[in-house]
Coordinates of C-alpha atoms in Angstrom, one line a residue:
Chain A
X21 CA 8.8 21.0 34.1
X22 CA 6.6 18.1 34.1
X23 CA 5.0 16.9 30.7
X24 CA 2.6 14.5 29.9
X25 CA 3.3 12.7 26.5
X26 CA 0.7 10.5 25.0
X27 CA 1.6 8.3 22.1
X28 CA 1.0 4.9 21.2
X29 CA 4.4 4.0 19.3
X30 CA 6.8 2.9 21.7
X31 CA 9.6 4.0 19.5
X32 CA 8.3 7.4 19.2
X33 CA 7.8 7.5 23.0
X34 CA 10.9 6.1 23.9
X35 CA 12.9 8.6 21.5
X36 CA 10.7 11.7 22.8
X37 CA 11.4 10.4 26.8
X38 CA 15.3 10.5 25.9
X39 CA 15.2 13.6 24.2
X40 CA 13.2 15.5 26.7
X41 CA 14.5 13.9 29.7
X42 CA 17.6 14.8 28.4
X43 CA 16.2 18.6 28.1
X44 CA 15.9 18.4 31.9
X45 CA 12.0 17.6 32.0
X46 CA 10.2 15.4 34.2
X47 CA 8.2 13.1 31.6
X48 CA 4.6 11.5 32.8
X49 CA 4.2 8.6 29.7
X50 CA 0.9 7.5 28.6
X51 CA 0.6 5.0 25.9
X52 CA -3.0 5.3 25.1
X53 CA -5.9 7.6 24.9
X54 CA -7.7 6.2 28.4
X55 CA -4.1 6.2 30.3
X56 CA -3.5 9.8 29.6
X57 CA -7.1 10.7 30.8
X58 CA -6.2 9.0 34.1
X59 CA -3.0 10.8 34.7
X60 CA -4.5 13.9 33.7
X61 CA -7.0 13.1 36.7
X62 CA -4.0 12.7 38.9
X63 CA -2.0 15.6 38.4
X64 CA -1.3 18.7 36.5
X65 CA 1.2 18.3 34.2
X66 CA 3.4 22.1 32.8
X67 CA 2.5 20.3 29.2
X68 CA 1.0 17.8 27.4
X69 CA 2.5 16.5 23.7
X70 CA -0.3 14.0 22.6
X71 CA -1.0 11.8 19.4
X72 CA -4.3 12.4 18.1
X73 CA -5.4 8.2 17.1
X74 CA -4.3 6.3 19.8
X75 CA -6.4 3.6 21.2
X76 CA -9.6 3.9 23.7
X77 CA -9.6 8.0 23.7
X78 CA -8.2 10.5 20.6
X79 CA -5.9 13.1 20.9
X80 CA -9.2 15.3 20.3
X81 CA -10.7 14.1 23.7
X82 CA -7.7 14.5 25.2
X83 CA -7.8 18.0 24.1
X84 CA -11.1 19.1 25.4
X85 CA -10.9 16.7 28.4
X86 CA -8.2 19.0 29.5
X87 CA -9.5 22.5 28.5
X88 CA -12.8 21.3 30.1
X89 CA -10.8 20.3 33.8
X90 CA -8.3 23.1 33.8
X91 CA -7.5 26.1 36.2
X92 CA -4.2 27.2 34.3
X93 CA -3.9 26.8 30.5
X94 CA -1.7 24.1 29.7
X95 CA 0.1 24.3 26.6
X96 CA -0.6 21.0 24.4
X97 CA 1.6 20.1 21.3
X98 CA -0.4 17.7 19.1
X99 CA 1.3 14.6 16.9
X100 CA -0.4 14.4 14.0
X101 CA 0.7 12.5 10.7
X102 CA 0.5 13.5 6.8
X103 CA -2.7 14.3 5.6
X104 CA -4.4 14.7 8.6
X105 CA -5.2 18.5 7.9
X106 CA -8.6 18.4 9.3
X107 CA -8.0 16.9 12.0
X108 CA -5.4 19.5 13.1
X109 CA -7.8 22.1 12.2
X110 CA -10.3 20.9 14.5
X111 CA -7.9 20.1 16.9
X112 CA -6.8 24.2 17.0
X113 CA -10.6 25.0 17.8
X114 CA -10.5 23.1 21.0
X115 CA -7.3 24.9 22.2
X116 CA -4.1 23.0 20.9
X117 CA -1.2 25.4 21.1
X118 CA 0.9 23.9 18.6
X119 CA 1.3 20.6 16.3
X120 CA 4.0 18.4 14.8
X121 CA 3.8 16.6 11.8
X122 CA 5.2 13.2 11.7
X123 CA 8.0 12.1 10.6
X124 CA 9.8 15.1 12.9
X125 CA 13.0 15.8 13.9
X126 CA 13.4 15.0 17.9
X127 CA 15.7 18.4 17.8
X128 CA 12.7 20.2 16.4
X129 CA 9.9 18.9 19.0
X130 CA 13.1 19.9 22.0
X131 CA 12.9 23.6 20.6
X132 CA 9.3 23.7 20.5
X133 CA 8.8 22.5 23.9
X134 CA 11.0 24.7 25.2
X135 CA 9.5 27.7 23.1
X136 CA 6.0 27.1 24.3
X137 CA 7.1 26.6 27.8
X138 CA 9.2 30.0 28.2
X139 CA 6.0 32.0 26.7
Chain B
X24 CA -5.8 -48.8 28.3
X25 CA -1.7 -48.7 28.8
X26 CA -1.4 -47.5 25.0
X27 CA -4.0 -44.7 26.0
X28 CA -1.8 -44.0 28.8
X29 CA 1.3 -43.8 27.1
X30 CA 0.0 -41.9 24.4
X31 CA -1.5 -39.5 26.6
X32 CA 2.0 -39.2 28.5
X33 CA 3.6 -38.5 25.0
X34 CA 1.2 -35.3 24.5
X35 CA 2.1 -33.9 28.0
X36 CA 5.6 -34.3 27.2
X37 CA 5.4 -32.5 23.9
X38 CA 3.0 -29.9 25.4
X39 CA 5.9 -29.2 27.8
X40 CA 8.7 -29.0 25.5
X41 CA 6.6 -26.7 23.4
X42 CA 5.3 -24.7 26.5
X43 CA 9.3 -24.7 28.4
X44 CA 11.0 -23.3 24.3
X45 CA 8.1 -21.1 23.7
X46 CA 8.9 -19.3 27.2
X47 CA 12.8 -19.2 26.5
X48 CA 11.8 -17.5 23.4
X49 CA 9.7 -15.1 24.6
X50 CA 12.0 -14.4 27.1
X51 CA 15.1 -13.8 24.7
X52 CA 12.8 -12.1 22.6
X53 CA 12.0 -9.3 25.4
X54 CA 16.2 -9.2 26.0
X55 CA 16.7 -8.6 22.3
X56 CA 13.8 -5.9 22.4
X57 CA 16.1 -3.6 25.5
X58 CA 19.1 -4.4 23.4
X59 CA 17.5 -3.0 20.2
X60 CA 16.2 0.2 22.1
X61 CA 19.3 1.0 23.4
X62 CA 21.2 0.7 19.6
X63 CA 17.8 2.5 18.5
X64 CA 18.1 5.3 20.9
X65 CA 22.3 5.9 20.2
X66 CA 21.5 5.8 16.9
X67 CA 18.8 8.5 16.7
X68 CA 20.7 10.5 19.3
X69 CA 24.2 10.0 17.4
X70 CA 26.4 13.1 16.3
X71 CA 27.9 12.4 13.7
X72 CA 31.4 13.6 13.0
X73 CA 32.1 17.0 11.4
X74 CA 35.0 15.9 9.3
X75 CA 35.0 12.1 8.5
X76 CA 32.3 9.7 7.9
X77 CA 30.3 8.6 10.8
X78 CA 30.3 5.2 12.3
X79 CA 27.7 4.6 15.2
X80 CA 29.5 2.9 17.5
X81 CA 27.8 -0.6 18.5
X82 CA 28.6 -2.8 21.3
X83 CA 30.1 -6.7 21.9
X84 CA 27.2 -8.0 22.4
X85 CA 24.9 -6.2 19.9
X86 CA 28.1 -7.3 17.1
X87 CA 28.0 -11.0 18.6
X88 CA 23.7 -10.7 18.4
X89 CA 24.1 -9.4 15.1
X90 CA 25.2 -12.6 13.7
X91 CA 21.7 -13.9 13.9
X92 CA 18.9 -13.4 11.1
X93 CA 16.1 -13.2 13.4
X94 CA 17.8 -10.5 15.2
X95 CA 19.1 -8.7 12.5
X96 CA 15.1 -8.1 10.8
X97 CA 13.9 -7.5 14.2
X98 CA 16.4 -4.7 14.3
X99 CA 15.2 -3.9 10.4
X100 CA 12.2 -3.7 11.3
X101 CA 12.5 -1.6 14.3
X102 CA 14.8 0.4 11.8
X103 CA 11.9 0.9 9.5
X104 CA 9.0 2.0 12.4
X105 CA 11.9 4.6 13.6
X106 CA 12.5 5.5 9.8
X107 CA 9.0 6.6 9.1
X108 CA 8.6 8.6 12.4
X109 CA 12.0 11.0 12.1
X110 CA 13.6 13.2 10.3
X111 CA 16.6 15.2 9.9
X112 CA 19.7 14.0 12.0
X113 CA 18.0 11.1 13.6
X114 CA 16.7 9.7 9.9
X115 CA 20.1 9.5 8.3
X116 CA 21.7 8.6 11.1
X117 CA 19.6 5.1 11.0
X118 CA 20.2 5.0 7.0
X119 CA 24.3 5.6 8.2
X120 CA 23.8 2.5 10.4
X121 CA 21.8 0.2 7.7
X122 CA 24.4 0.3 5.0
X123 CA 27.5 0.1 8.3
X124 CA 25.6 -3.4 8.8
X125 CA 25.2 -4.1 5.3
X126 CA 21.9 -4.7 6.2
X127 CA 20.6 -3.9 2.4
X128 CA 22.2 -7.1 1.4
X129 CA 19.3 -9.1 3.3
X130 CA 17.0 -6.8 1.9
X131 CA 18.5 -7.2 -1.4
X132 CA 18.0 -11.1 -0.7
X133 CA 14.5 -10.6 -0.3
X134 CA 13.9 -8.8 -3.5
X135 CA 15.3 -11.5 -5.3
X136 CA 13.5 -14.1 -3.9
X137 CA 10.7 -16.4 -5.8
X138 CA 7.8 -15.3 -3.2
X139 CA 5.7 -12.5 -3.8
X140 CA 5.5 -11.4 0.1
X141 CA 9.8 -11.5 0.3
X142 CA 10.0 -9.5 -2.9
X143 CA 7.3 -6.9 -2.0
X144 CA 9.2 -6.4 1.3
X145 CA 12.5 -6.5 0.8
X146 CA 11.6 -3.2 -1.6
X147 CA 9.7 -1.9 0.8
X148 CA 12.8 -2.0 3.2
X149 CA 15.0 -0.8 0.6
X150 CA 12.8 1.9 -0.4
X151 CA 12.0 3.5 3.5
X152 CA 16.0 3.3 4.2
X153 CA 16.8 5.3 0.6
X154 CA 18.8 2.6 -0.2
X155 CA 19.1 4.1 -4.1
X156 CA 22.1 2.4 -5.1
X157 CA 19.7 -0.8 -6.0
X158 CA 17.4 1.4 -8.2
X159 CA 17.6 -0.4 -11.1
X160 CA 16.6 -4.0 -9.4
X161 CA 13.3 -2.2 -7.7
X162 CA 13.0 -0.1 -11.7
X163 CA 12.7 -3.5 -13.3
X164 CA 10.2 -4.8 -11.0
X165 CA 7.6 -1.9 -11.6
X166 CA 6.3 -4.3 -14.9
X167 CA 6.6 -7.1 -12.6
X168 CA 3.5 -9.9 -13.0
X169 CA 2.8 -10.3 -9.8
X170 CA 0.2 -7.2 -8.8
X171 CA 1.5 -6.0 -5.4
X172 CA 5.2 -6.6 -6.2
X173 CA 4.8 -4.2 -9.4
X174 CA 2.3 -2.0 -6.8
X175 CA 5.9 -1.9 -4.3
X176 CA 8.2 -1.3 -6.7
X177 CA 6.4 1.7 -8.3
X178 CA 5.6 3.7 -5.2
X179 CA 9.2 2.3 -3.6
X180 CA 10.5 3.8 -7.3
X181 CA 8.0 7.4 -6.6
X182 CA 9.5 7.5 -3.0
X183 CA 12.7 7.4 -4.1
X184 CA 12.8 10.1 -7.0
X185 CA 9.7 11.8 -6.3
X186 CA 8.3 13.1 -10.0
X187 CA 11.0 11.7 -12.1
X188 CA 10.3 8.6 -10.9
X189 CA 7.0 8.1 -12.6
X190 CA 9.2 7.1 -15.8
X191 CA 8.1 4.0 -15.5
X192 CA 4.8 5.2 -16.5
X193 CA 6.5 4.8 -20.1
X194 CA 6.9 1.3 -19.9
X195 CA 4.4 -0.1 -17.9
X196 CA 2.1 -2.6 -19.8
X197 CA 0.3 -4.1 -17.1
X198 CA -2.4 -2.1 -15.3
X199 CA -2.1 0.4 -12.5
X200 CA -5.1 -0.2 -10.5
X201 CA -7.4 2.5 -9.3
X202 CA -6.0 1.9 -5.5
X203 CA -2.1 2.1 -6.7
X204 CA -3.3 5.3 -8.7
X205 CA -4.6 6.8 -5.2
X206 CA -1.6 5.5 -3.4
X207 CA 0.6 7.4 -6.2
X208 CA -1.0 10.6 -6.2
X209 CA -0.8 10.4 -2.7
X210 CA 2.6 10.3 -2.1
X211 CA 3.0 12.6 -5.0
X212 CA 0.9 15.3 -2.9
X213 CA 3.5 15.2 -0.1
X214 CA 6.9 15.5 -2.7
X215 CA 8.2 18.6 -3.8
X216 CA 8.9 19.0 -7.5
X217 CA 6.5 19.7 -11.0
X218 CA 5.4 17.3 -13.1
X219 CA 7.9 16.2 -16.0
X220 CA 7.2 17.1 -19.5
X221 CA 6.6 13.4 -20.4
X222 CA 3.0 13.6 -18.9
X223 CA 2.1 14.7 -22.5
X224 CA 3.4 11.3 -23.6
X225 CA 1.7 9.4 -21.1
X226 CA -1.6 11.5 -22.4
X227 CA -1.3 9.3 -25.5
X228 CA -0.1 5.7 -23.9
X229 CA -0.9 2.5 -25.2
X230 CA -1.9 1.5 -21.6
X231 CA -5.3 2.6 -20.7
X232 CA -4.7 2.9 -17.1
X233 CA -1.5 5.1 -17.8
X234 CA -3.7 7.3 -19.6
X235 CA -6.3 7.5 -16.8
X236 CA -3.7 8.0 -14.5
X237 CA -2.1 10.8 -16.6
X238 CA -5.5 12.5 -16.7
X239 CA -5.4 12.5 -12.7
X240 CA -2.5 14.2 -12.6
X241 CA -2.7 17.0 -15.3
X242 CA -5.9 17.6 -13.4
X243 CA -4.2 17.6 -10.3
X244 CA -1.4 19.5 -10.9
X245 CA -3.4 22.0 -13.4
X246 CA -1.5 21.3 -16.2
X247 CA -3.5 23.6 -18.6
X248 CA -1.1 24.1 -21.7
X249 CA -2.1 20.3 -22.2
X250 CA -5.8 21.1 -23.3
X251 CA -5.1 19.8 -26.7
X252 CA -4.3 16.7 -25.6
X253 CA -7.0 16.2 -22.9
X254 CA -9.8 16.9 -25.8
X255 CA -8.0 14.5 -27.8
X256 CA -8.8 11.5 -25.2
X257 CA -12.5 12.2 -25.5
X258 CA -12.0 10.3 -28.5
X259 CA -10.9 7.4 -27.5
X260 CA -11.9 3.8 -28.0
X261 CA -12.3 3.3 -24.1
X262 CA -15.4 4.9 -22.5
X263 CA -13.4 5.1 -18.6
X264 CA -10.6 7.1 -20.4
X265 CA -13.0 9.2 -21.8
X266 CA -14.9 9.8 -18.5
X267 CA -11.2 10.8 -16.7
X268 CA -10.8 13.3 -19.6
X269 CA -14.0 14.8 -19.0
X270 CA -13.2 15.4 -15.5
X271 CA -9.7 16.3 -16.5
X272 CA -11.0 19.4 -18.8
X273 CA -13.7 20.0 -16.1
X274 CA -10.4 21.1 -14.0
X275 CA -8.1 22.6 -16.5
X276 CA -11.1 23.9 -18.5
X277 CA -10.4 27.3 -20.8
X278 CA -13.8 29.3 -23.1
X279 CA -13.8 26.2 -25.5
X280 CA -14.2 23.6 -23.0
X281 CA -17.9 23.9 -22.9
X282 CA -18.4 23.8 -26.8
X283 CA -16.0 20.9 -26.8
X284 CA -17.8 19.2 -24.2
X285 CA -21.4 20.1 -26.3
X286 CA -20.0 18.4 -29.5
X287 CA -18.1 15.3 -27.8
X288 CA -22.0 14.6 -25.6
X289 CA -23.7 12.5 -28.3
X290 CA -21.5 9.4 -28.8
X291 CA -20.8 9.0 -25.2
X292 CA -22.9 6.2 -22.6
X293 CA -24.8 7.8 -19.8
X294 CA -21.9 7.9 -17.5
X295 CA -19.6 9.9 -19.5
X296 CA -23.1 12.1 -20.7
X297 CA -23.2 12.8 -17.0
X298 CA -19.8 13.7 -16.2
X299 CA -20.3 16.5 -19.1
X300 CA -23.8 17.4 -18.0
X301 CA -22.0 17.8 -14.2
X302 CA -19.1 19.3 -15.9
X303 CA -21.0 22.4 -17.4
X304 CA -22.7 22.9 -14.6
X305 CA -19.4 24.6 -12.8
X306 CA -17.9 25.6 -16.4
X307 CA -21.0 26.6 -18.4
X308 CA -23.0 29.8 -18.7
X309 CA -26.2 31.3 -20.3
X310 CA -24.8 29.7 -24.0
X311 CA -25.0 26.2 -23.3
X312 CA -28.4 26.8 -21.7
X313 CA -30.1 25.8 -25.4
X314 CA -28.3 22.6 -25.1
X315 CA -28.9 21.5 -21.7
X316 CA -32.7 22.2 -22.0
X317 CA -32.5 19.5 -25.1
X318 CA -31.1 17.1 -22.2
X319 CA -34.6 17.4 -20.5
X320 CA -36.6 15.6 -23.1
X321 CA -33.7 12.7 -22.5
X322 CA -35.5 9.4 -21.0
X323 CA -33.2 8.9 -18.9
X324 CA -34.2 10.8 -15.4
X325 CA -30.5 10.9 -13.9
X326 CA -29.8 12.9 -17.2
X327 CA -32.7 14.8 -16.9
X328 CA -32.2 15.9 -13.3
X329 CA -27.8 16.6 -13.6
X330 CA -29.3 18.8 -16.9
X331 CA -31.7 20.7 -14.4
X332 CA -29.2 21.3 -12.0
X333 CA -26.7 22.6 -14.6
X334 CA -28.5 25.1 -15.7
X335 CA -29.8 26.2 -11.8
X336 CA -26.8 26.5 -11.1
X337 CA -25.8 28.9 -14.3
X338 CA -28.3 31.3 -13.0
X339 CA -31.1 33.3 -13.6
X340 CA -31.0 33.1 -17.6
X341 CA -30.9 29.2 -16.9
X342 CA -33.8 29.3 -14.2
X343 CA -35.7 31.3 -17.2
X344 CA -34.8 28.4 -19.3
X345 CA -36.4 25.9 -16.9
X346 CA -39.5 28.1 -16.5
X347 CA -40.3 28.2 -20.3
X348 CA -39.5 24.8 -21.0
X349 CA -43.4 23.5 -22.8
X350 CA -42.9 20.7 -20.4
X351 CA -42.0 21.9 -16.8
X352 CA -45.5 21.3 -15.4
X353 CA -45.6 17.3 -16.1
X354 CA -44.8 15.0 -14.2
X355 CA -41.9 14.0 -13.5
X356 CA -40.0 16.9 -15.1
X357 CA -41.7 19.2 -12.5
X358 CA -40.5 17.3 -9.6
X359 CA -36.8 16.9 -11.3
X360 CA -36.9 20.7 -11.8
X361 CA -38.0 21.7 -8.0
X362 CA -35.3 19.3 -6.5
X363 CA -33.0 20.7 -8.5
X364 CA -34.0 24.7 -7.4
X365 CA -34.4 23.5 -3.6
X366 CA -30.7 21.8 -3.8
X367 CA -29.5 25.1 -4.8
X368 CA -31.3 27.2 -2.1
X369 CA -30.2 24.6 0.5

């Protein structure tokens, strides 16, 4: 399956590309907002995991760009840290599927991936 | 003109010593930044033995890199990044490899040090990689003099042992500023566990800001067998503890609250008068609507208008109130009164 992940921490990308890769996806890596926009504009990805602040575009616009564009529904997981309630809220009205609050386990964001893809 | 010369040759010369080391730098640097993903990634994805204790297994070269500082706290503070994004397995896994490279030790450096930046880090270091065997040297610093080294050491002290580690709270005598009391609660909020006992004891601290910060967390945590001792602050020497214990009983408030709010209003300065007059308009009813219509006759319009407000909001007995009042038609009690009724409708 091919995944788009959009997060600005290159440790948390780097750790989610291993774990996933490893899961026997095809990853599509975006560092920022604008990047993941672009790739979105290129292809259709099975899933997207995005951060919601990241630099030039939010998780949020991400979120709506994609429900906005899409033919299929795409499942998105959404990173979000403590005390960002709100923001998760709102980011359930524009169609995110499902959220992870960081700090997360990379087991835990393997069996959520692979429980919103097999729906 | 051949000095000028000279001179000028000197400056290239330096500019391309500086230019040529700066580039090898950078260029290590990037080397050591692969090397440190790689140990990063082993270590998040290690499994650690079922039956001994687990060793991450490192490489030649990252043993033989190890051996310098600047690659040791570049690997610290990739450690700490990676720290604060995981959990579980991956999270202990990089505390298992910070004590297998003794890496507290140059943490523990740090926190002794004589400069306030070194200190405040090294706890910070200590603190994110649960390093609690050097509790007492982070305790001791939570009275420290210097303002953001006491600021680490407290929340590094609350991170550690959640609720039971605001016992420093009963030795404190410096201040805890209003940000460290938001950074507190704050990671207070996201730690499982009650509030100790002791909190009654902080209610009666010799340290102001102990006591505000007491009144924030009885509040918060609705602490409501500690009435007595919340009433009791309104009586203090200190107008801002007073003003917190106002807000506090606002939150934890039981029948008498409003009565004890009514007898404790006419000593107090305008802020904490309005804090009460706000107070009762979410705790009161029809009984304190005599009172509050005194508050209209007050000079002061800001009291004027909260007392309007409180008694809007109390409802049709305190609309009556406002109706009859002798004085409802002049000015500027009548415009005071209609903001008041249109806030509510809105």
């Amino acid at each position: 399956m091919k995944i788009l992940v959009a997060e600005d921490e290159p440790i948390l990308i780097r750790t989610i590309e291993v774990r996933l890769k490893k899961d026997g996806h095809e990853l599509c890596l975006a560092t920022d907002g604008q990047q993941a926009m672009d790739r979105l504009a290129e292809f259709v990805p099975d899933m997207i995991i995005t951060d919601i602040m990241m630099p030039y575009a939010s998780g949020l616009e991400i979120i709506s760009f994609t429900r906005q564009q899409e033919k299929r529904k795409i499942p998105i997981i959404i990173l979000s840290s403590m005390g960002q309630e709100d923001v998760v809220l709102e980011a359930f009205k524009l169609g995110a599927d499902d959220y992870i609050t960081k700090p997360f386990s990379p087991n835990e964001l393997s069996v959520r991936v692979r429980r919103l893809l097999s729906v | 003109m051949e000095v000028t010369v000279a001179m000028l040759s000197l400056i290239i010369v330096f500019m391309l010593i500086y230019l040529v080391r700066r580039r090898r730098w950078e260029k290590k640097l990037k080397e050591w930044e692969q090397q440190l993903a790689v140990i990063l990634q082993r270590t998040i994805y290690f499994e650690p033995p079922e039956n001994s204790s687990p060793v991450i297994p490192l490489t030649f070269r990252t043993i033989r890199l190890l051996k310098k500082n600047a690659f040791r706290q570049l690997l610290i503070d990739q450690m700490l990044q990676a720290k604060k994004a995981f959990t579980g397995t991956a999270a202990d896994n990089l505390v298992t490899l910070f004590h297998q490279l003794h890496l507290d030790k140059l943490s523990l450096q740090k926190l002794l040090s004589r400069k306030w930046h070194l200190k405040a880090r090294g706890i910070q270091e200590l603190s994110i990689m649960h390093q609690q065997q050097h509790t007492v040297k982070i305790y001791r610093l939570t009275n420290a003099q210097h303002e953001l080294v006491r600021m680490e050491a407290q929340s590094a002290i609350v991170q550690l042992y959640g609720f039971e580690g605001l016992r420093f709270l009963d030795i404190i005598d410096r201040p805890l500023s209003e940000w460290q009391q938001i950074k507190l609660l704050r990671l207070l909020s996201r730690t499982p566990g009650v509030l100790p006992a002791k909190a009654a004891r902080w209610l009666a601290s010799p340290n102001d800001s102990v006591q505000v910060f007491a009144l924030k967390l009885v509040a918060e945590h609705q602490q409501q067998h500690l009435h007595q001792q919340v009433t009791a602050c309104l009586d203090h020497p200190h107008p801002t503890v007073r003003l917190q214990a106002i807000r506090c009983l606002r939150d934890i408030y039981t029948d008498d609250t409003p009565a004890v709010l009514e007898k404790a209003y006419p000593v107090q300065p305008i802020s904490c008068k309005l804090a009460i007059l706000e107070a009762l308009a979410h705790i009161g009813s029809d009984s304190n609507g005599t009172f509050l219509t005194r508050q209209l006759l007050h000079p002061d319009n800001t009291l004027k208008l909260a007392a309007a407000r409180a008694l809007v909001i109390t409802g049709e007995k305190g609309l009556q109130y406002l109706d009859e009042f002798p004085l409802a038609d002049t000015y500027p009690l009548n415009e005071i009164i209609q903001q008041a009724k249109t806030e509510q409708i809105v």
